[in-house]
PDB file of C-alpha atoms and ligand atoms in Angstrom:
ATOM      1  CA  MET A 261      -9.354  -8.953  16.176  1.00 86.00           C
ATOM      2  CA  ALA A 262      -9.658 -11.160  12.569  1.00 96.00           C
ATOM      3  CA  THR A 263      -7.771 -11.531   9.198  1.00 98.00           C
ATOM      4  CA  ARG A 264      -9.315 -10.791   6.030  1.00 98.00           C
ATOM      5  CA  PRO A 265      -8.589 -12.128   2.404  1.00 98.00           C
ATOM      6  CA  ILE A 266      -6.080 -10.230   0.658  1.00 98.00           C
ATOM      7  CA  ARG A 267      -7.606  -9.428  -2.886  1.00 98.00           C
ATOM      8  CA  MET A 268      -5.308 -10.303  -5.778  1.00 96.00           C
ATOM      9  CA  PHE A 269      -4.329  -8.333  -9.063  1.00 96.00           C
ATOM     10  CA  GLY A 270      -7.116  -8.328 -11.311  1.00 94.00           C
ATOM     11  CA  ASP A 271      -9.704  -7.558  -8.467  1.00 97.00           C
ATOM     12  CA  PRO A 272     -11.483  -4.179  -9.804  1.00 98.00           C
ATOM     13  CA  VAL A 273     -11.159  -2.861  -5.996  1.00 98.00           C
ATOM     14  CA  LEU A 274      -7.586  -2.610  -6.606  1.00 98.00           C
ATOM     15  CA  ARG A 275      -8.426  -0.113  -9.545  1.00 98.00           C
ATOM     16  CA  THR A 276     -10.653   1.692  -7.144  1.00 98.00           C
ATOM     17  CA  ARG A 277     -10.096   4.933  -5.881  1.00 98.00           C
ATOM     18  CA  ALA A 278     -11.142   4.749  -1.970  1.00 98.00           C
ATOM     19  CA  GLN A 279     -13.551   7.429  -0.278  1.00 98.00           C
ATOM     20  CA  GLU A 280     -12.116  10.048   2.458  1.00 98.00           C
ATOM     21  CA  VAL A 281     -13.297   8.671   5.864  1.00 98.00           C
ATOM     22  CA  THR A 282     -15.577  11.010   7.305  1.00 98.00           C
ATOM     23  CA  GLU A 283     -16.714   8.655  10.446  1.00 98.00           C
ATOM     24  CA  PHE A 284     -14.427   7.773  12.967  1.00 98.00           C
ATOM     25  CA  ASP A 285     -16.531   5.031  14.506  1.00 98.00           C
ATOM     26  CA  ALA A 286     -16.165   1.356  15.893  1.00 98.00           C
ATOM     27  CA  ALA A 287     -16.371   0.104  12.464  1.00 97.00           C
ATOM     28  CA  LEU A 288     -13.136   2.091  11.394  1.00 98.00           C
ATOM     29  CA  GLU A 289     -11.073   0.787  14.422  1.00 98.00           C
ATOM     30  CA  HIS A 290     -12.534  -2.934  13.734  1.00 98.00           C
ATOM     31  CA  LEU A 291     -11.150  -2.304  10.196  1.00 98.00           C
ATOM     32  CA  ILE A 292      -7.744  -0.883  11.281  1.00 98.00           C
ATOM     33  CA  ASP A 293      -7.289  -4.174  13.807  1.00 98.00           C
ATOM     34  CA  ASP A 294      -8.071  -6.435  10.957  1.00 98.00           C
ATOM     35  CA  MET A 295      -5.948  -4.906   8.700  1.00 98.00           C
ATOM     36  CA  LEU A 296      -3.062  -4.993  11.208  1.00 98.00           C
ATOM     37  CA  GLU A 297      -3.294  -8.729  11.995  1.00 98.00           C
ATOM     38  CA  THR A 298      -3.702  -9.410   8.033  1.00 98.00           C
ATOM     39  CA  MET A 299      -0.795  -7.317   7.433  1.00 98.00           C
ATOM     40  CA  ASP A 300       1.097  -9.383  10.173  1.00 98.00           C
ATOM     41  CA  GLU A 301      -0.356 -12.738   9.065  1.00 98.00           C
ATOM     42  CA  ALA A 302       1.080 -11.863   5.205  1.00 98.00           C
ATOM     43  CA  GLY A 303       4.536 -10.519   6.627  1.00 97.00           C
ATOM     44  CA  GLY A 304       3.935  -7.076   4.788  1.00 97.00           C
ATOM     45  CA  VAL A 305       5.438  -3.954   5.706  1.00 98.00           C
ATOM     46  CA  GLY A 306       1.980  -1.849   4.878  1.00 98.00           C
ATOM     47  CA  LEU A 307      -1.473  -2.729   3.550  1.00 98.00           C
ATOM     48  CA  ALA A 308      -4.122  -0.294   2.249  1.00 98.00           C
ATOM     49  CA  ALA A 309      -8.022  -0.837   2.753  1.00 98.00           C
ATOM     50  CA  ASN A 310      -8.372  -1.705  -1.272  1.00 98.00           C
ATOM     51  CA  GLN A 311      -6.388  -4.926  -0.590  1.00 98.00           C
ATOM     52  CA  VAL A 312      -9.123  -6.181   1.819  1.00 98.00           C
ATOM     53  CA  GLY A 313     -11.892  -5.039  -0.484  1.00 98.00           C
ATOM     54  CA  VAL A 314     -12.784  -1.687   1.400  1.00 98.00           C
ATOM     55  CA  THR A 315     -12.774   1.364  -0.158  1.00 98.00           C
ATOM     56  CA  LYS A 316     -11.806   3.827   2.719  1.00 98.00           C
ATOM     57  CA  ARG A 317      -8.886   5.867   3.005  1.00 98.00           C
ATOM     58  CA  VAL A 318      -6.883   3.985   5.268  1.00 98.00           C
ATOM     59  CA  PHE A 319      -3.384   2.033   5.444  1.00 98.00           C
ATOM     60  CA  VAL A 320      -1.579   0.785   7.990  1.00 98.00           C
ATOM     61  CA  TYR A 321       2.097  -0.118   8.379  1.00 98.00           C
ATOM     62  CA  ASP A 322       4.864  -1.519  10.323  1.00 98.00           C
ATOM     63  CA  CYS A 323       8.707  -0.749   9.597  1.00 96.00           C
ATOM     64  CA  SER A 324       9.546  -1.260  12.890  1.00 93.00           C
ATOM     65  CA  HIS A 325      12.361  -3.730  12.132  1.00 93.00           C
ATOM     66  CA  ILE A 326      13.944  -0.761  11.005  1.00 91.00           C
ATOM     67  CA  GLU A 327      13.157   2.242  13.493  1.00 90.00           C
ATOM     68  CA  GLU A 328      11.373   1.575  16.762  1.00 89.00           C
ATOM     69  CA  GLY A 329       7.528   2.369  16.636  1.00 88.00           C
ATOM     70  CA  LEU A 330       7.175   2.671  13.118  1.00 95.00           C
ATOM     71  CA  ARG A 331       3.900   0.817  13.258  1.00 98.00           C
ATOM     72  CA  GLY A 332       0.374   2.285  13.364  1.00 98.00           C
ATOM     73  CA  HIS A 333      -2.001   3.552  10.800  1.00 98.00           C
ATOM     74  CA  ILE A 334      -3.026   6.588   8.921  1.00 98.00           C
ATOM     75  CA  VAL A 335      -6.359   7.919   7.476  1.00 98.00           C
ATOM     76  CA  ASN A 336      -6.977  10.117   4.885  1.00 98.00           C
ATOM     77  CA  PRO A 337      -3.095  10.112   3.931  1.00 98.00           C
ATOM     78  CA  VAL A 338      -1.714  13.125   1.976  1.00 98.00           C
ATOM     79  CA  TRP A 339       1.821  13.068   1.304  1.00 98.00           C
ATOM     80  CA  GLU A 340       4.366  15.311  -0.059  1.00 98.00           C
ATOM     81  CA  ALA A 341       7.832  14.674  -1.362  1.00 98.00           C
ATOM     82  CA  ILE A 342      10.920  16.371   0.880  1.00 98.00           C
ATOM     83  CA  GLY A 343      13.339  17.728  -1.396  1.00 97.00           C
ATOM     84  CA  GLU A 344      13.846  15.996  -4.955  1.00 97.00           C
ATOM     85  CA  GLU A 345      15.969  13.043  -4.021  1.00 98.00           C
ATOM     86  CA  THR A 346      14.855   9.711  -5.203  1.00 98.00           C
ATOM     87  CA  GLN A 347      15.530   6.256  -4.106  1.00 98.00           C
ATOM     88  CA  ILE A 348      15.578   2.843  -6.442  1.00 98.00           C
ATOM     89  CA  ASP A 349      15.161  -0.271  -4.433  1.00 97.00           C
ATOM     90  CA  GLN A 350      12.861  -3.424  -4.787  1.00 97.00           C
ATOM     91  CA  GLU A 351       9.507  -3.090  -4.506  1.00 98.00           C
ATOM     92  CA  GLY A 352       6.596  -5.789  -4.276  1.00 97.00           C
ATOM     93  CA  CYS A 353       2.967  -6.028  -3.446  1.00 98.00           C
ATOM     94  CA  LEU A 354       0.920  -8.390  -1.356  1.00 98.00           C
ATOM     95  CA  SER A 355      -1.790  -8.199  -4.059  1.00 98.00           C
ATOM     96  CA  ILE A 356       0.937  -9.340  -6.691  1.00 97.00           C
ATOM     97  CA  PRO A 357       2.779 -11.886  -5.200  1.00 95.00           C
ATOM     98  CA  GLY A 358       5.903 -12.816  -6.649  1.00 93.00           C
ATOM     99  CA  VAL A 359       6.531  -9.695  -8.632  1.00 96.00           C
ATOM    100  CA  GLN A 360       9.316  -7.628  -7.228  1.00 97.00           C
ATOM    101  CA  LYS A 361      11.015  -4.860  -9.107  1.00 98.00           C
ATOM    102  CA  ASP A 362      13.192  -2.010  -8.711  1.00 98.00           C
ATOM    103  CA  THR A 363      10.844   0.961  -8.377  1.00 98.00           C
ATOM    104  CA  GLU A 364      11.687   4.639  -8.319  1.00 98.00           C
ATOM    105  CA  ARG A 365      10.143   6.733  -5.000  1.00 98.00           C
ATOM    106  CA  PHE A 366      10.940  10.150  -3.493  1.00 98.00           C
ATOM    107  CA  GLN A 367      13.417   9.125  -0.839  1.00 98.00           C
ATOM    108  CA  THR A 368      12.032  11.452   1.843  1.00 98.00           C
ATOM    109  CA  VAL A 369       8.093  12.635   2.455  1.00 98.00           C
ATOM    110  CA  LYS A 370       6.027  13.957   4.839  1.00 98.00           C
ATOM    111  CA  VAL A 371       2.504  12.437   5.774  1.00 98.00           C
ATOM    112  CA  SER A 372      -0.343  13.954   6.968  1.00 98.00           C
ATOM    113  CA  GLY A 373      -3.750  12.465   8.131  1.00 98.00           C
ATOM    114  CA  GLN A 374      -5.923  11.404  10.968  1.00 98.00           C
ATOM    115  CA  ASP A 375      -5.832   8.542  13.538  1.00 98.00           C
ATOM    116  CA  LYS A 376      -8.656   6.269  14.251  1.00 98.00           C
ATOM    117  CA  ASP A 377     -10.084   8.920  16.304  1.00 98.00           C
ATOM    118  CA  GLY A 378      -9.723  11.515  13.869  1.00 98.00           C
ATOM    119  CA  ASN A 379      -7.096  13.539  15.376  1.00 98.00           C
ATOM    120  CA  PRO A 380      -4.519  14.989  13.166  1.00 98.00           C
ATOM    121  CA  VAL A 381      -0.979  13.271  12.576  1.00 98.00           C
ATOM    122  CA  SER A 382       1.722  13.421  10.643  1.00 98.00           C
ATOM    123  CA  MET A 383       5.736  12.361   9.999  1.00 97.00           C
ATOM    124  CA  VAL A 384       8.388  12.868   7.999  1.00 98.00           C
ATOM    125  CA  ALA A 385       9.763   9.119   6.701  1.00 97.00           C
ATOM    126  CA  SER A 386      12.740   8.248   4.471  1.00 97.00           C
ATOM    127  CA  GLY A 387      13.834   5.105   3.003  1.00 97.00           C
ATOM    128  CA  LEU A 388      11.423   2.182   3.121  1.00 97.00           C
ATOM    129  CA  MET A 389       8.866   4.002   5.252  1.00 98.00           C
ATOM    130  CA  ALA A 390       8.823   6.697   2.568  1.00 98.00           C
ATOM    131  CA  ARG A 391       8.326   3.787  -0.172  1.00 98.00           C
ATOM    132  CA  CYS A 392       5.335   2.372   1.959  1.00 98.00           C
ATOM    133  CA  ILE A 393       3.721   5.578   2.233  1.00 98.00           C
ATOM    134  CA  GLN A 394       3.778   5.993  -1.453  1.00 98.00           C
ATOM    135  CA  HIS A 395       2.884   2.758  -2.187  1.00 98.00           C
ATOM    136  CA  GLU A 396      -0.275   2.534   0.398  1.00 98.00           C
ATOM    137  CA  THR A 397      -1.352   5.985  -1.138  1.00 98.00           C
ATOM    138  CA  ASP A 398      -1.197   4.943  -4.673  1.00 98.00           C
ATOM    139  CA  HIS A 399      -3.506   2.017  -3.621  1.00 98.00           C
ATOM    140  CA  LEU A 400      -5.896   4.125  -2.414  1.00 98.00           C
ATOM    141  CA  ASP A 401      -6.079   5.910  -5.548  1.00 98.00           C
ATOM    142  CA  GLY A 402      -6.319   2.780  -7.317  1.00 98.00           C
ATOM    143  CA  ILE A 403      -2.819   2.704  -8.568  1.00 98.00           C
ATOM    144  CA  LEU A 404      -0.545  -0.558  -8.493  1.00 98.00           C
ATOM    145  CA  PHE A 405       3.557  -0.212  -8.428  1.00 98.00           C
ATOM    146  CA  LEU A 406       3.502  -1.876 -11.783  1.00 98.00           C
ATOM    147  CA  LYS A 407       2.320   1.691 -12.784  1.00 98.00           C
ATOM    148  CA  ARG A 408       5.731   3.115 -11.556  1.00 98.00           C
ATOM    149  CA  LEU A 409       7.994   0.701 -13.214  1.00 98.00           C
ATOM    150  CA  SER A 410      10.403   1.769 -16.219  1.00 98.00           C
ATOM    151  CA  PRO A 411       8.713   0.125 -19.625  1.00 97.00           C
ATOM    152  CA  GLU A 412      11.055  -2.411 -19.605  1.00 97.00           C
ATOM    153  CA  LEU A 413      10.781  -3.696 -15.999  1.00 98.00           C
ATOM    154  CA  ARG A 414       6.657  -3.173 -16.277  1.00 97.00           C
ATOM    155  CA  LYS A 415       7.241  -5.645 -19.295  1.00 97.00           C
ATOM    156  CA  GLU A 416       9.047  -8.099 -17.156  1.00 96.00           C
ATOM    157  CA  ALA A 417       6.553  -7.587 -14.334  1.00 96.00           C
ATOM    158  CA  MET A 418       3.748  -8.536 -16.719  1.00 94.00           C
ATOM    159  CA  ALA A 419       4.836 -11.232 -18.556  1.00 94.00           C
ATOM    160  CA  GLU A 420       5.793 -12.784 -14.628  1.00 94.00           C
ATOM    161  CA  LEU A 421       2.020 -12.003 -13.990  1.00 91.00           C
ATOM    162  CA  ARG A 422       0.936 -14.177 -16.713  1.00 89.00           C
ATOM    163  CA  ASN A 423       2.771 -16.872 -15.671  1.00 86.00           C
ATOM    164  CA  ALA A 424       1.944 -16.801 -12.020  1.00 84.00           C
ATOM    165  CA  GLU A 425      -0.200 -19.701 -10.846  1.00 76.00           C
ATOM    166  CA  TRP A 426      -2.584 -17.354  -8.508  1.00 81.00           C
ATOM    167  CA  ASN A 427      -3.450 -15.681 -11.540  1.00 81.00           C
ATOM    168  CA  GLN A 428      -4.575 -18.525 -13.986  1.00 69.00           C
ATOM    169  CA  GLU A 429      -7.850 -17.094 -14.599  1.00 66.00           C
ATOM    170  CA  PRO A 430      -9.910 -17.367 -18.134  1.00 67.00           C
ATOM    171  CA  ARG A 431      -8.323 -15.209 -20.675  1.00 67.00           C
ATOM    172  CA  GLY A 432     -10.029 -14.614 -23.708  1.00 63.00           C
TER     173      GLY A 432
HETATM  174  O1  GNR B 297       5.069  -5.838   2.223  1.00 87.24           O
HETATM  175  C1  GNR B 297       5.403  -4.945   1.498  1.00 87.24           C
HETATM  176  N1  GNR B 297       6.777  -4.980   0.947  1.00 87.24           N
HETATM  177  C2  GNR B 297       7.006  -3.719   0.544  1.00 87.24           C
HETATM  178  C3  GNR B 297       8.350  -3.297  -0.088  1.00 87.24           C
HETATM  179  C4  GNR B 297       8.355  -2.774  -0.915  1.00 87.24           C
HETATM  180  C5  GNR B 297       7.925  -1.717  -1.061  1.00 87.24           C
HETATM  181  C6  GNR B 297       6.669  -1.498  -0.759  1.00 87.24           C
HETATM  182  C7  GNR B 297       6.067  -2.464   0.282  1.00 87.24           C
HETATM  183  S1  GNR B 297       4.682  -2.655   0.466  1.00 87.24           S
HETATM  184  C8  GNR B 297       4.315  -4.556   0.669  1.00 87.24           C
HETATM  185  C9  GNR B 297       2.804  -4.849   0.837  1.00 87.24           C
HETATM  186  C10 GNR B 297       1.710  -3.935   0.353  1.00 87.24           C
HETATM  187  O2  GNR B 297       1.141  -4.570  -0.862  1.00 87.24           O
HETATM  188  N2  GNR B 297       1.490  -3.358   0.900  1.00 87.24           N
HETATM  189  O3  GNR B 297       0.084  -2.556   0.057  1.00 87.24           O
HETATM  190 NI1   NI B 298       0.505  -3.014  -2.128  1.00 87.24          NI
END
């Protein structure tokens, strides 16, 4: 196991759609182990493969502080909303440190996918875990939570981003 560097806002891999996993091999298991360790070290509740520079459709999650057992991984995730209820709560991203904004998400979703061995898995989740599923699946589609913000909050977030010390790239 090893940690891998987390890619930051501005890295094109974060805007790239990840590819379906078709090979359930040792490399996939290794990737998942490394992602869990990277998420733990960073103190996140989730991590998508794009965030460590790998364009495979897999994410890891850990909401075990909320509900026992809510830690693991999902390969090739697909979610659907259960009902129309939404939640608005603070959301952040390890690839956009320091930016936290109220973000609207579905309150309850059902996610289906596979485990590292290719076996089908699914779960129904609410609250933070449902938020995590939506946030991580967005990453796998090359989408950041900034896109889910209201116009006002997105403007705030972009201003904060421009001034973030980790984001001091040359600008034209
Ligand atoms: O650690 C994280 N916290 C978080 C809080 C609210 C909603 C989503 C998240 S996911 C984030 C880790 C991350 O960037 N995953 O992609
Ligand atoms: Ni994120």
